[in-house]
PDB file of C-alpha atoms in Angstrom:
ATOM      1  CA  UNK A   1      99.772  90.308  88.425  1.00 44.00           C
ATOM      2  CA  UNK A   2      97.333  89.544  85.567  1.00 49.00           C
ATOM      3  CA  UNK A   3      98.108  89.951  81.927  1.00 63.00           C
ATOM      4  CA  UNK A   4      96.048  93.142  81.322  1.00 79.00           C
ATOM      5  CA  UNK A   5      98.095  96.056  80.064  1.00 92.00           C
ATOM      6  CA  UNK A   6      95.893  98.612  79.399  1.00 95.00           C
ATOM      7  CA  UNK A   7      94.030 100.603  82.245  1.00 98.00           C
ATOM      8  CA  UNK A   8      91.930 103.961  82.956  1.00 98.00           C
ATOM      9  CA  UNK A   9      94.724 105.850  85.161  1.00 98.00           C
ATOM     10  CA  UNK A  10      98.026 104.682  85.706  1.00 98.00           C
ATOM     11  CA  UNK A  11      99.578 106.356  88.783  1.00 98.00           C
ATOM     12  CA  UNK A  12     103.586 106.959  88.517  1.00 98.00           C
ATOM     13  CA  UNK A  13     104.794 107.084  91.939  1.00 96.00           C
ATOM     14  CA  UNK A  14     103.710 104.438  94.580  1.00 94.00           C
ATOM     15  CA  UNK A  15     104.061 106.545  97.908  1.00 94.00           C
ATOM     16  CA  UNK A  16     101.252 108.701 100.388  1.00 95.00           C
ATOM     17  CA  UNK A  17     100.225 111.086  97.424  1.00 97.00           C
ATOM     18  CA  UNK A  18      99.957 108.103  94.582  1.00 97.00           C
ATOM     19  CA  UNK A  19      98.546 105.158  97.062  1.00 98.00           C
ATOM     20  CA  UNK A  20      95.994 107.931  97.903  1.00 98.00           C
ATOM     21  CA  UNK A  21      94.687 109.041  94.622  1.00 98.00           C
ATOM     22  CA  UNK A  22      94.888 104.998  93.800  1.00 98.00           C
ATOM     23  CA  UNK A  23      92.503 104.637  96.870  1.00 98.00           C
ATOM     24  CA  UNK A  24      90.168 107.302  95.305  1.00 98.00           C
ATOM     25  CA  UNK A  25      90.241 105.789  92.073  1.00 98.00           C
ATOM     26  CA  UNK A  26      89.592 102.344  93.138  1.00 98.00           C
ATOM     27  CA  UNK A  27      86.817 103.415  95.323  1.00 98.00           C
ATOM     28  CA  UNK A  28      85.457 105.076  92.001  1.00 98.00           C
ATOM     29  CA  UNK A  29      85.969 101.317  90.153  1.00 98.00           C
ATOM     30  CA  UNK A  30      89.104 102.593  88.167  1.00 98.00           C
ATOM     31  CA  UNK A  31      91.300  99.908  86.130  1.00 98.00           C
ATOM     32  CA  UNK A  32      94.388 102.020  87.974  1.00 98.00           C
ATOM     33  CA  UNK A  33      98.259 100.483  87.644  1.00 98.00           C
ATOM     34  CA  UNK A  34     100.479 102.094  90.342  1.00 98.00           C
ATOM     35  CA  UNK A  35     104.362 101.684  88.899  1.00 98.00           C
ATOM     36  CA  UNK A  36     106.666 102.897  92.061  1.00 95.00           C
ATOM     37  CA  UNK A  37     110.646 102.024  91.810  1.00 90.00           C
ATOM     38  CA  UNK A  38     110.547 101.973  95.832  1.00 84.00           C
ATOM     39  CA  UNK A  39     113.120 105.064  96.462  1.00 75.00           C
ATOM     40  CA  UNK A  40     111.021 107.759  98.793  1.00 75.00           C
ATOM     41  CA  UNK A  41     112.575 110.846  99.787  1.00 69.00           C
ATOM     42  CA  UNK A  42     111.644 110.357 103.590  1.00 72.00           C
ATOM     43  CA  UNK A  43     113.390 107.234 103.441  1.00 74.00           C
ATOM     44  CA  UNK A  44     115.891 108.343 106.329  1.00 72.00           C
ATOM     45  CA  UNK A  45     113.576 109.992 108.719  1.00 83.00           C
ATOM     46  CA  UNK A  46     112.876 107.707 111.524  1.00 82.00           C
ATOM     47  CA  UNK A  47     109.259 109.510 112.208  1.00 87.00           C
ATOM     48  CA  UNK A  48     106.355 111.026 110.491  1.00 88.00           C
ATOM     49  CA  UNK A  49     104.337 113.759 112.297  1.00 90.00           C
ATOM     50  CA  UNK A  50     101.700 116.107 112.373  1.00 89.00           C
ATOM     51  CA  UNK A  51      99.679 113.554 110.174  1.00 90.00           C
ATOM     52  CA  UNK A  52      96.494 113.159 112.586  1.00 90.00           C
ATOM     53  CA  UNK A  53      96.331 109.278 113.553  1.00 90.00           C
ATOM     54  CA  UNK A  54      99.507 108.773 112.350  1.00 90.00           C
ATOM     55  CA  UNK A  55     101.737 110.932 114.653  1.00 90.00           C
ATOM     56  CA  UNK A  56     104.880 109.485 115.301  1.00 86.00           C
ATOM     57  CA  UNK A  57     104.361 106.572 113.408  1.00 91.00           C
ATOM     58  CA  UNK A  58     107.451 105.604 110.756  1.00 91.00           C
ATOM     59  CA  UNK A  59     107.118 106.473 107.270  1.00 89.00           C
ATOM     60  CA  UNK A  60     107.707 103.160 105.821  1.00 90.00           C
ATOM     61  CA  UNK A  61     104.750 101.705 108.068  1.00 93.00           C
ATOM     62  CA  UNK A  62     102.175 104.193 107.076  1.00 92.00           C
ATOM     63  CA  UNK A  63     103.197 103.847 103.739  1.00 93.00           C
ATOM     64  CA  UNK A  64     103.062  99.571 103.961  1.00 93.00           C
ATOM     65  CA  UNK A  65      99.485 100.007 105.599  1.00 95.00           C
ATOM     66  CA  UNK A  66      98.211 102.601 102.618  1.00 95.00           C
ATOM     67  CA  UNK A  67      99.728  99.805 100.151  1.00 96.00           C
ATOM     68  CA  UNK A  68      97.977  97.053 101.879  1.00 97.00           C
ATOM     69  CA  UNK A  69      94.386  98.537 102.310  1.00 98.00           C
ATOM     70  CA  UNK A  70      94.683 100.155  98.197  1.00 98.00           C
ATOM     71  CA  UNK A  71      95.243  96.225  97.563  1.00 97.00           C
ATOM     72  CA  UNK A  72      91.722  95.332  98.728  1.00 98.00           C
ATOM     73  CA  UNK A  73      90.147  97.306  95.804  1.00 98.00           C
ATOM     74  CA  UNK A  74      90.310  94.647  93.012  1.00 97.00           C
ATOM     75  CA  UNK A  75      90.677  97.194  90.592  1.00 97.00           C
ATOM     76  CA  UNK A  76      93.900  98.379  91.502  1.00 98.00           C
ATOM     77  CA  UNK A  77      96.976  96.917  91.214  1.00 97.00           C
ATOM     78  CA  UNK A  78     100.595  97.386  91.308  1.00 97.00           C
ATOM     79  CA  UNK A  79     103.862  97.089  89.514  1.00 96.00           C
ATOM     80  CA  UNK A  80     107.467  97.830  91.085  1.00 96.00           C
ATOM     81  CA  UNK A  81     109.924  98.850  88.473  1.00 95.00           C
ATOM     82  CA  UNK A  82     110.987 102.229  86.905  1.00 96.00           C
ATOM     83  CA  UNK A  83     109.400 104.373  84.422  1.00 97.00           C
ATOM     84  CA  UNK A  84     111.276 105.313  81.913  1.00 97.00           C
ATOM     85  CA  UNK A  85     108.784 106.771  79.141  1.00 97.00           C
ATOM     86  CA  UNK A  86     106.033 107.944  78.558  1.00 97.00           C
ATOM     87  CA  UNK A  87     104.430 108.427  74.993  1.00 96.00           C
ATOM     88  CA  UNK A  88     101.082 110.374  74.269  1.00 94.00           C
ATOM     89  CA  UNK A  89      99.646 108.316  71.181  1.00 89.00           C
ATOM     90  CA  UNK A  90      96.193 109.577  69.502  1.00 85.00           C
ATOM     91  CA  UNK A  91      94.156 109.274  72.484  1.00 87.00           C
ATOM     92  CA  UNK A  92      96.160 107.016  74.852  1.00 95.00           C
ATOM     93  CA  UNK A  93      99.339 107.332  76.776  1.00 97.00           C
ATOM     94  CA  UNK A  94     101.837 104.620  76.598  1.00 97.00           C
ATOM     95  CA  UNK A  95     104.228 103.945  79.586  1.00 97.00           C
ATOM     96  CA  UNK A  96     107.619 101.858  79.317  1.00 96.00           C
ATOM     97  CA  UNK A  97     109.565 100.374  82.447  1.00 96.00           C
ATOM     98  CA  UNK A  98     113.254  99.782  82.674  1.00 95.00           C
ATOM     99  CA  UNK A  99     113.067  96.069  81.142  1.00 95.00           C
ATOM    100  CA  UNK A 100     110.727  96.982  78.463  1.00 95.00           C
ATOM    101  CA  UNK A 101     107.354  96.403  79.938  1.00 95.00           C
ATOM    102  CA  UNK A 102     104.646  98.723  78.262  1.00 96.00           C
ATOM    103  CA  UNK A 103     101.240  99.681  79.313  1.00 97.00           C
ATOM    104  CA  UNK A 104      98.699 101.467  77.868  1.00 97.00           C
ATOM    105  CA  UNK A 105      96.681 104.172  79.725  1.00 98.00           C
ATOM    106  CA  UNK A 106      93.869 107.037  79.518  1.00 97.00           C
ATOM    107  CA  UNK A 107      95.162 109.051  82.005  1.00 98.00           C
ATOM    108  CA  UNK A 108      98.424 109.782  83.693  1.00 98.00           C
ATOM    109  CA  UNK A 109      99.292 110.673  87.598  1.00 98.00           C
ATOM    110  CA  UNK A 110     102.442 111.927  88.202  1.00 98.00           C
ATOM    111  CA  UNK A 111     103.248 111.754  92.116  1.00 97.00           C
ATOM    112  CA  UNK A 112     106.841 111.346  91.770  1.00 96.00           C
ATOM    113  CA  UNK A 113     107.862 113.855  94.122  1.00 95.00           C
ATOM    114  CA  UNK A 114     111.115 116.036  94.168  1.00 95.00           C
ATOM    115  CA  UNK A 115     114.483 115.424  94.608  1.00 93.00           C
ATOM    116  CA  UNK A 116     116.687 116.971  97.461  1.00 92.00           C
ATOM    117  CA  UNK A 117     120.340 119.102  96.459  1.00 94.00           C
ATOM    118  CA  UNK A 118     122.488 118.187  99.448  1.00 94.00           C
ATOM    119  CA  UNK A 119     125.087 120.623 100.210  1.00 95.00           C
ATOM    120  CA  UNK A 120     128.724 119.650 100.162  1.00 93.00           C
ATOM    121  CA  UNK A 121     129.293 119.620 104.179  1.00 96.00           C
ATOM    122  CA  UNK A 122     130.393 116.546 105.089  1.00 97.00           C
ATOM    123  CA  UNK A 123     127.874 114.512 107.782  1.00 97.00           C
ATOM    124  CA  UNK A 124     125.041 116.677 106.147  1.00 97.00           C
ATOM    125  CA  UNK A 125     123.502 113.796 103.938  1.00 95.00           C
ATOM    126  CA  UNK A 126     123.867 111.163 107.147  1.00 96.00           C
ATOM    127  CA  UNK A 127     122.310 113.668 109.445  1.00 97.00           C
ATOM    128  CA  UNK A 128     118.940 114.669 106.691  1.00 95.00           C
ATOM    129  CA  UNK A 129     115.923 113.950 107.737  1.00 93.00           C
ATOM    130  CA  UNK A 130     117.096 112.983 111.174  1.00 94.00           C
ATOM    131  CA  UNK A 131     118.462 115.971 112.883  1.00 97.00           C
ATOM    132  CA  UNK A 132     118.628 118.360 110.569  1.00 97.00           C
ATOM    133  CA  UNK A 133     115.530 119.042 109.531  1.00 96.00           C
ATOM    134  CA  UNK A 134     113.047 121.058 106.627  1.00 92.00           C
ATOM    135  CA  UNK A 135     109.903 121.763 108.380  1.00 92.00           C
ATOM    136  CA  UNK A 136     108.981 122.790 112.132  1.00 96.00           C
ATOM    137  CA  UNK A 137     105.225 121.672 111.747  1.00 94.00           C
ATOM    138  CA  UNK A 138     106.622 117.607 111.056  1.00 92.00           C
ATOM    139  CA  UNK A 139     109.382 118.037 113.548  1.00 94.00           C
ATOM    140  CA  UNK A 140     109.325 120.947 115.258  1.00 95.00           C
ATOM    141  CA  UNK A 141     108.162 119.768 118.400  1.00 97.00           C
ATOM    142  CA  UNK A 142     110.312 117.116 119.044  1.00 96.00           C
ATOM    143  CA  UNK A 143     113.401 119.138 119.520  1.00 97.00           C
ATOM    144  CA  UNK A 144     111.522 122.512 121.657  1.00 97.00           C
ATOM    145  CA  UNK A 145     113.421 124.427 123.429  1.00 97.00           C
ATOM    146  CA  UNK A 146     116.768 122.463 122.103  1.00 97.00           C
ATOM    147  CA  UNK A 147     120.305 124.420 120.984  1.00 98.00           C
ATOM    148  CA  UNK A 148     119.327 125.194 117.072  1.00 98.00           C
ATOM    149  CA  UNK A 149     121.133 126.032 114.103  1.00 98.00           C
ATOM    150  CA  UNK A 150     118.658 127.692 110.877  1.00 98.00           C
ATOM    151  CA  UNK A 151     121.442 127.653 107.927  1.00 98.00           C
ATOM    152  CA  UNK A 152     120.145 130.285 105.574  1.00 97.00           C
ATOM    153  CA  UNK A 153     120.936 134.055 104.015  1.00 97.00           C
ATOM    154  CA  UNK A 154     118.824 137.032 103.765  1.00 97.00           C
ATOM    155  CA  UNK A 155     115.682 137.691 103.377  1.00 97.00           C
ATOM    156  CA  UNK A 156     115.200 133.517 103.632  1.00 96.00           C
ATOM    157  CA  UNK A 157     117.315 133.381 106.488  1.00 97.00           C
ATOM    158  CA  UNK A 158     115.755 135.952 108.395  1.00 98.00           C
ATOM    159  CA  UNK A 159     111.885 134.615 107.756  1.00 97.00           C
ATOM    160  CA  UNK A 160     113.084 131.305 108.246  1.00 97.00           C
ATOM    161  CA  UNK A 161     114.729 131.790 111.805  1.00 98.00           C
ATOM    162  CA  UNK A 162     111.545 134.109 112.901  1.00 97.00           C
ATOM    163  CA  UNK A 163     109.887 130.922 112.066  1.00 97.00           C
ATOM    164  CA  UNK A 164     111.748 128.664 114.309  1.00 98.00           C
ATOM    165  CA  UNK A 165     111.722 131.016 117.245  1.00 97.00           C
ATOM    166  CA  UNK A 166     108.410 129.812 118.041  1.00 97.00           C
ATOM    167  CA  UNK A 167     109.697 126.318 118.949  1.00 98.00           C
ATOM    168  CA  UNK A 168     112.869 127.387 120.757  1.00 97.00           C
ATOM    169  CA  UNK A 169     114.810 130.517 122.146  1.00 95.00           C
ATOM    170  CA  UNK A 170     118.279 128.790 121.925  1.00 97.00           C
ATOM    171  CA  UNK A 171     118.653 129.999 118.010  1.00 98.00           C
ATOM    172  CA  UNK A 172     121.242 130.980 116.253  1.00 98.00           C
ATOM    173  CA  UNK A 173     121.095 131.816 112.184  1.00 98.00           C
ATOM    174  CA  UNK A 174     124.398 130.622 110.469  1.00 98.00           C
ATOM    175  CA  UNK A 175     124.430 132.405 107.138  1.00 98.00           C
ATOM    176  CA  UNK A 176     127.338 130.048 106.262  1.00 97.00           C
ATOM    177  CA  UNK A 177     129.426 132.981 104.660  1.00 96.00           C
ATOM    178  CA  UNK A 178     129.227 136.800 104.386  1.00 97.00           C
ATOM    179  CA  UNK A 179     125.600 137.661 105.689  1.00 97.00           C
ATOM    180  CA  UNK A 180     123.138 139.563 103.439  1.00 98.00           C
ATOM    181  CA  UNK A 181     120.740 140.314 106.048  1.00 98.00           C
ATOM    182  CA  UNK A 182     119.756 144.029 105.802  1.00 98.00           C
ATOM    183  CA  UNK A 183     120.997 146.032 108.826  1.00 97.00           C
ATOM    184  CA  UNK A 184     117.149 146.070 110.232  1.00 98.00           C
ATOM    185  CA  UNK A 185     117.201 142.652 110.057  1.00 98.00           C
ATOM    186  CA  UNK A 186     120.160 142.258 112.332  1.00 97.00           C
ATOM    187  CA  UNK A 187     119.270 144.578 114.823  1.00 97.00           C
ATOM    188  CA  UNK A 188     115.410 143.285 115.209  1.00 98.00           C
ATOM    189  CA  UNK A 189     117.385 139.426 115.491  1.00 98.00           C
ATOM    190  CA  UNK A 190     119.716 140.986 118.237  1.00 97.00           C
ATOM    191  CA  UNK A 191     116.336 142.458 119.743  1.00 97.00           C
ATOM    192  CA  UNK A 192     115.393 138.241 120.058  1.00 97.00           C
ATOM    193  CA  UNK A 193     118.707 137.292 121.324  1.00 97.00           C
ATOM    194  CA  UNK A 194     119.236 135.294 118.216  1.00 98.00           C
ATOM    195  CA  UNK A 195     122.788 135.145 117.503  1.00 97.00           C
ATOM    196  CA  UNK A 196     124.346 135.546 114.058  1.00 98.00           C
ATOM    197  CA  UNK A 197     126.955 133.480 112.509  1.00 97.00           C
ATOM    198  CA  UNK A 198     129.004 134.029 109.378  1.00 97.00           C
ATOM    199  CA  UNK A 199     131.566 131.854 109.217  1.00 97.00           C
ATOM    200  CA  UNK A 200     131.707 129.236 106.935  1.00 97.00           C
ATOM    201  CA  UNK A 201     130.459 125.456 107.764  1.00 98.00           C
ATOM    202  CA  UNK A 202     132.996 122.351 107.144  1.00 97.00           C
ATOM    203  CA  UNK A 203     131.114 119.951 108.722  1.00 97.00           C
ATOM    204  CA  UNK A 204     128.808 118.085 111.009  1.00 98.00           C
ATOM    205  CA  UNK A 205     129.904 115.898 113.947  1.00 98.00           C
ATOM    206  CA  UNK A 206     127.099 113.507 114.241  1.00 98.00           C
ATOM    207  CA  UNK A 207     126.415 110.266 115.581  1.00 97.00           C
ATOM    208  CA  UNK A 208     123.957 108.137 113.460  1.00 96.00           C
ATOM    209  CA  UNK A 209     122.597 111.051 112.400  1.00 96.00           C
ATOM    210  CA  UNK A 210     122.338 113.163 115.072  1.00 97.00           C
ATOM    211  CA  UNK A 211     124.087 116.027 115.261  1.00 98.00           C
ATOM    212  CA  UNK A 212     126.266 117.249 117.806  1.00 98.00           C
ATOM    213  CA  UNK A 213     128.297 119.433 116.777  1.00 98.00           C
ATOM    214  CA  UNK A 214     129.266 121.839 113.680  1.00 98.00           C
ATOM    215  CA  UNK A 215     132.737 122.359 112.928  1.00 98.00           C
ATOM    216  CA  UNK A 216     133.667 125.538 111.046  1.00 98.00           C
ATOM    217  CA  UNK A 217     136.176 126.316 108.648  1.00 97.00           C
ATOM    218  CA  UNK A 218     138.306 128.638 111.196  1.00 96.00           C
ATOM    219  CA  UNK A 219     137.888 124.936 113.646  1.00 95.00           C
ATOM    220  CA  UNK A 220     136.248 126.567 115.772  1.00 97.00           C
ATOM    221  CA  UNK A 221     132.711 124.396 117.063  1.00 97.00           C
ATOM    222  CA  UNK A 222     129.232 125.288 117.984  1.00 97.00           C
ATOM    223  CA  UNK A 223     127.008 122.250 119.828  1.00 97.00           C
ATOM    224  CA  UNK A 224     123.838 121.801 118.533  1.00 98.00           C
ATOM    225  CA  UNK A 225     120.876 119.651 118.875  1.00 98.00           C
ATOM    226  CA  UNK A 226     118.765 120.191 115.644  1.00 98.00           C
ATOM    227  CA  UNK A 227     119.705 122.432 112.241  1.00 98.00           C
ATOM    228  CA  UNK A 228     116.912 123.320 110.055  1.00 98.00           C
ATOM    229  CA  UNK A 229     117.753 124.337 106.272  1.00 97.00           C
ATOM    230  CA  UNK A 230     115.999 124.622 103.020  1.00 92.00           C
ATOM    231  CA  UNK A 231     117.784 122.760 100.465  1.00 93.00           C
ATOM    232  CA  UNK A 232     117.272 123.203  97.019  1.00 92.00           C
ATOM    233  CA  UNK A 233     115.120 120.674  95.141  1.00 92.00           C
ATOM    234  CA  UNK A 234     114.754 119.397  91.799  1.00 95.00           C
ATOM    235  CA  UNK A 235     112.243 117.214  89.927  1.00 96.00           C
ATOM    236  CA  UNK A 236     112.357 113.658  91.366  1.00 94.00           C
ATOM    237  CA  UNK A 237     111.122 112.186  87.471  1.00 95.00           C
ATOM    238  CA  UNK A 238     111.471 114.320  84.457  1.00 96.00           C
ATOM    239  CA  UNK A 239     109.209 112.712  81.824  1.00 98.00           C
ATOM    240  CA  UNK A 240     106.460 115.278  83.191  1.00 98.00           C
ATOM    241  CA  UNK A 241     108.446 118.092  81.525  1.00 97.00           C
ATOM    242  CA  UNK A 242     109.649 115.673  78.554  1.00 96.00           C
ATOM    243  CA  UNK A 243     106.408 115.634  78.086  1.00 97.00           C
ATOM    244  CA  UNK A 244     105.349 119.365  77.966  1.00 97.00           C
ATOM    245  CA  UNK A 245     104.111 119.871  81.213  1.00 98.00           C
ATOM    246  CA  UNK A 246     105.160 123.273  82.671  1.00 98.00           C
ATOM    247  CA  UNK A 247     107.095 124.472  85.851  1.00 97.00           C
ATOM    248  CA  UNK A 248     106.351 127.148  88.649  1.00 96.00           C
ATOM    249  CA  UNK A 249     109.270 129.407  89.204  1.00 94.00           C
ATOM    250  CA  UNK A 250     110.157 127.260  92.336  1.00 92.00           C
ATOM    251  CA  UNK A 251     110.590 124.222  89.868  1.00 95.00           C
ATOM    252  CA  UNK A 252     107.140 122.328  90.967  1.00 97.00           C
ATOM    253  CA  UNK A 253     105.047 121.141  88.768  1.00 98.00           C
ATOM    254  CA  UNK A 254     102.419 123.424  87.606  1.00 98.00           C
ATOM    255  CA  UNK A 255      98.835 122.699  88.241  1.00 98.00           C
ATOM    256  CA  UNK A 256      95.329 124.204  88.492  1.00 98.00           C
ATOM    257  CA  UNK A 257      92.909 123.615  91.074  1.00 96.00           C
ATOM    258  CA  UNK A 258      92.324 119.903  90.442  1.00 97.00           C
ATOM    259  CA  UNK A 259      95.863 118.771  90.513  1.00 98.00           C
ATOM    260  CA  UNK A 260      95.522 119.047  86.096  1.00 98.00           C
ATOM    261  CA  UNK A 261      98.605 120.016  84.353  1.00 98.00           C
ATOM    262  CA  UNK A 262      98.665 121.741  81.143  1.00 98.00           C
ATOM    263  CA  UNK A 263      98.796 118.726  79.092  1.00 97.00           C
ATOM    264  CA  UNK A 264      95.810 117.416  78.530  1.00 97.00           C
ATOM    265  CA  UNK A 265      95.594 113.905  80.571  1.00 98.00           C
ATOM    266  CA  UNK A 266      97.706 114.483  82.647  1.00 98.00           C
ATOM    267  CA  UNK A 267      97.531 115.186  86.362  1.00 98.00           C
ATOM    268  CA  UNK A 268     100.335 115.511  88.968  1.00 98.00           C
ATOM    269  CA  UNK A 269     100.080 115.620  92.812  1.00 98.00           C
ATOM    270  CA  UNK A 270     101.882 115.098  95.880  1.00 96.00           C
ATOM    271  CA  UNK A 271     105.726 116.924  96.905  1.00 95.00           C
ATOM    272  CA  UNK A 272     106.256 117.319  93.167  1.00 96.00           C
ATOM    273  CA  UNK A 273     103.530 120.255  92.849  1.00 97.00           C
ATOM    274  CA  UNK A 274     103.537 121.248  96.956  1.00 93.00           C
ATOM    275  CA  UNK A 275     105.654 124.019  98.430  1.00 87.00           C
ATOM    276  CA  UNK A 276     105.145 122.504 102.205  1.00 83.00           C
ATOM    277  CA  UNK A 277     105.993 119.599 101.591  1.00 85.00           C
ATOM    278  CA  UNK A 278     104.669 116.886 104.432  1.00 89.00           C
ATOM    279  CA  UNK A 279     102.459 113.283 104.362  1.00 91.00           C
ATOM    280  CA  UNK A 280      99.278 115.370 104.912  1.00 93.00           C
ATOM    281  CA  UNK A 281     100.076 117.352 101.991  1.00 94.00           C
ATOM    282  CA  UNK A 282     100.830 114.604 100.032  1.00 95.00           C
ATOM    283  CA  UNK A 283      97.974 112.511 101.263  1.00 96.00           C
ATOM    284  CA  UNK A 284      95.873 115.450 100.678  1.00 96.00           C
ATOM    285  CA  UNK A 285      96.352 116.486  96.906  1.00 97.00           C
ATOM    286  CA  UNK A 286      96.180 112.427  96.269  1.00 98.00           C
ATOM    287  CA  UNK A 287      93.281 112.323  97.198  1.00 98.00           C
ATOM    288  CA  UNK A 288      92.125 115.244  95.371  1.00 98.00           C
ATOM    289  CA  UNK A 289      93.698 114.462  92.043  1.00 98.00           C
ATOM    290  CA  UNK A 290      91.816 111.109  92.428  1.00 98.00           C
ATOM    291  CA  UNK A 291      88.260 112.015  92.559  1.00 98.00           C
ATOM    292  CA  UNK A 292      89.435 114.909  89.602  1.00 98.00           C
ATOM    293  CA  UNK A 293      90.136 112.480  87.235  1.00 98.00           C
ATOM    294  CA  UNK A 294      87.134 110.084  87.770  1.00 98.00           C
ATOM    295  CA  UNK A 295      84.896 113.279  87.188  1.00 98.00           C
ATOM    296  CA  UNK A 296      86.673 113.685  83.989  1.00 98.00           C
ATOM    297  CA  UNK A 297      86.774 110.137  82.986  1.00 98.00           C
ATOM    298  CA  UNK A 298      82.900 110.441  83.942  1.00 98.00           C
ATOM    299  CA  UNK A 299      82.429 113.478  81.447  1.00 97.00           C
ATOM    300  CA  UNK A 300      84.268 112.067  78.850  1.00 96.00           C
ATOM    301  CA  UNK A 301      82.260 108.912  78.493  1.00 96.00           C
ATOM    302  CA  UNK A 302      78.825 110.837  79.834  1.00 96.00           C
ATOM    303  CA  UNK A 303      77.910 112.276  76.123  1.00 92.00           C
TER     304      UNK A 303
END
């Protein structure tokens, strides 16, 4: 790496979202520093899908080829390590890594993505990502028509398993204690055959990941090939909102149409601002929040 420390953008995050907007940037002829500590969240799921010439492909290849092709544009480059601040002084923001390493930048990209709140059900954490799964459009169609377990309550729990009918008819909706699904609810998920399960989960019986079984409190066992739940998420970096930067009511990062938040400079994209959360996405708003800050780096200096 060479000794300059000050650049146009620096991008905080070095996976899909941030390697993309880095791509934009560099194809725009952006001084762009892209700090990543090397911890995705997909880090455990053996496939990516539903990413069009990418299907099927693993994670940490896309994510190697995205790195490599970035590299080609001179004007990018790259720094693994932590961030650990970030400063807004007089027209500049200032960004300091876990040994002490400081850079200087105009604008800041914060594609950090979220952090996911395993439950405490033993096997749960081993089995993430793997078998149990978050989203039927990435793996929905590799487990059709399989025995499937939605864990999820109410009104959630009810959309969600309506969801995953489409991709199998062997469903049941484990509400993993007393149910709060309205009586219409029930009776329209009877209609569907799709069974409804209250008692509480102690575990998952798994090997390498993928499930087998789940083992309830009252030991009694229900064999399963794929569980979809929602887990709650939390910011994956939290200088965003150290720094001012407001959150949706979901706890994503707020931002207007061009991936700006509402402090001035700085820009967000990727899981950390995205609902469905998937490469595409990610990809996607990358991109996006790329091209947005060249056009402002473009009216800034245009005057």
């Amino acid at each position: 790496m060479t000794e300059r420390k000050h650049f146009e953008v620096i991008v905080v995050g070095g996976s899909y979202s941030g390697l993309s907007a880095a791509m934009s940037l560099g194809r725009s002829l952006r001084h762009v520093l892209v700090i990543d500590s090397g911890w995705p969240c997909n880090r455990q799921t053996p496939h990516s899908h539903n990413f069009i010439t990418q299907d099927g492909e693993k994670p940490a290849v896309i994510s190697a080829l995205a790195k490599e092709q970035v590299a080609l544009y001179e004007t990018v480059q790259f720094y693994n390590g932590l961030v650990v601040q970030v400063l807004e002084k007089e027209s500049k923001f200032e960004v300091k890594t876990e040994v002490g390493t400081v850079f200087t930048a105009k604008k800041i990209l914060f594609a950090t993505g979220v952090k996911d709140l395993i439950p405490a059900i033993d096997g749960f954490a081993e089995c993430w990502g793997i078998s149990v799964l978050h989203c039927p459009y990435c793996h929905g169609y590799e487990v059709k028509g399989e025995k499937t377990a939605v864990i999820a309550n109410g009104d959630l729990g009810f959309e969600y398993v309506k969801l995953i009918s489409n991709w199998t008819s062997e469903l049941s909706l484990l509400t993993n204690g007393e149910s709060t699904l309205s009586a219409a609810q029930n009776e329209l998920l009877q209609k569907h055959e799709i069974k409804v399960i209250d008692d509480e989960i102690d575990l998952f019986l798994h090997v390498n990941g993928s499930i087998r079984e789940i083992v309830f409190k009252n030991k009694s066992k229900m064999e399963v090939k794929a569980v979809y739940s929602k887990v709650p998420v939390v910011q994956h970096c939290l200088l965003p909102e150290a720094l001012g930067c407001e959150l949706t009511e979901q706890g994503l990062l707020k931002v207007d149409l061009f991936q700006r938040t509402n402090v001035p400079g700085i820009y967000a994209s990727g899981d950390n601002t995205i609902q469905a959360r998937s490469v595409a996405m990610a990809v996607s708003s990358g991109s996006f929040a790329g091209a947005s800050i060249n056009r402002e780096l473009i009216d800034e200096s245009f005057v």
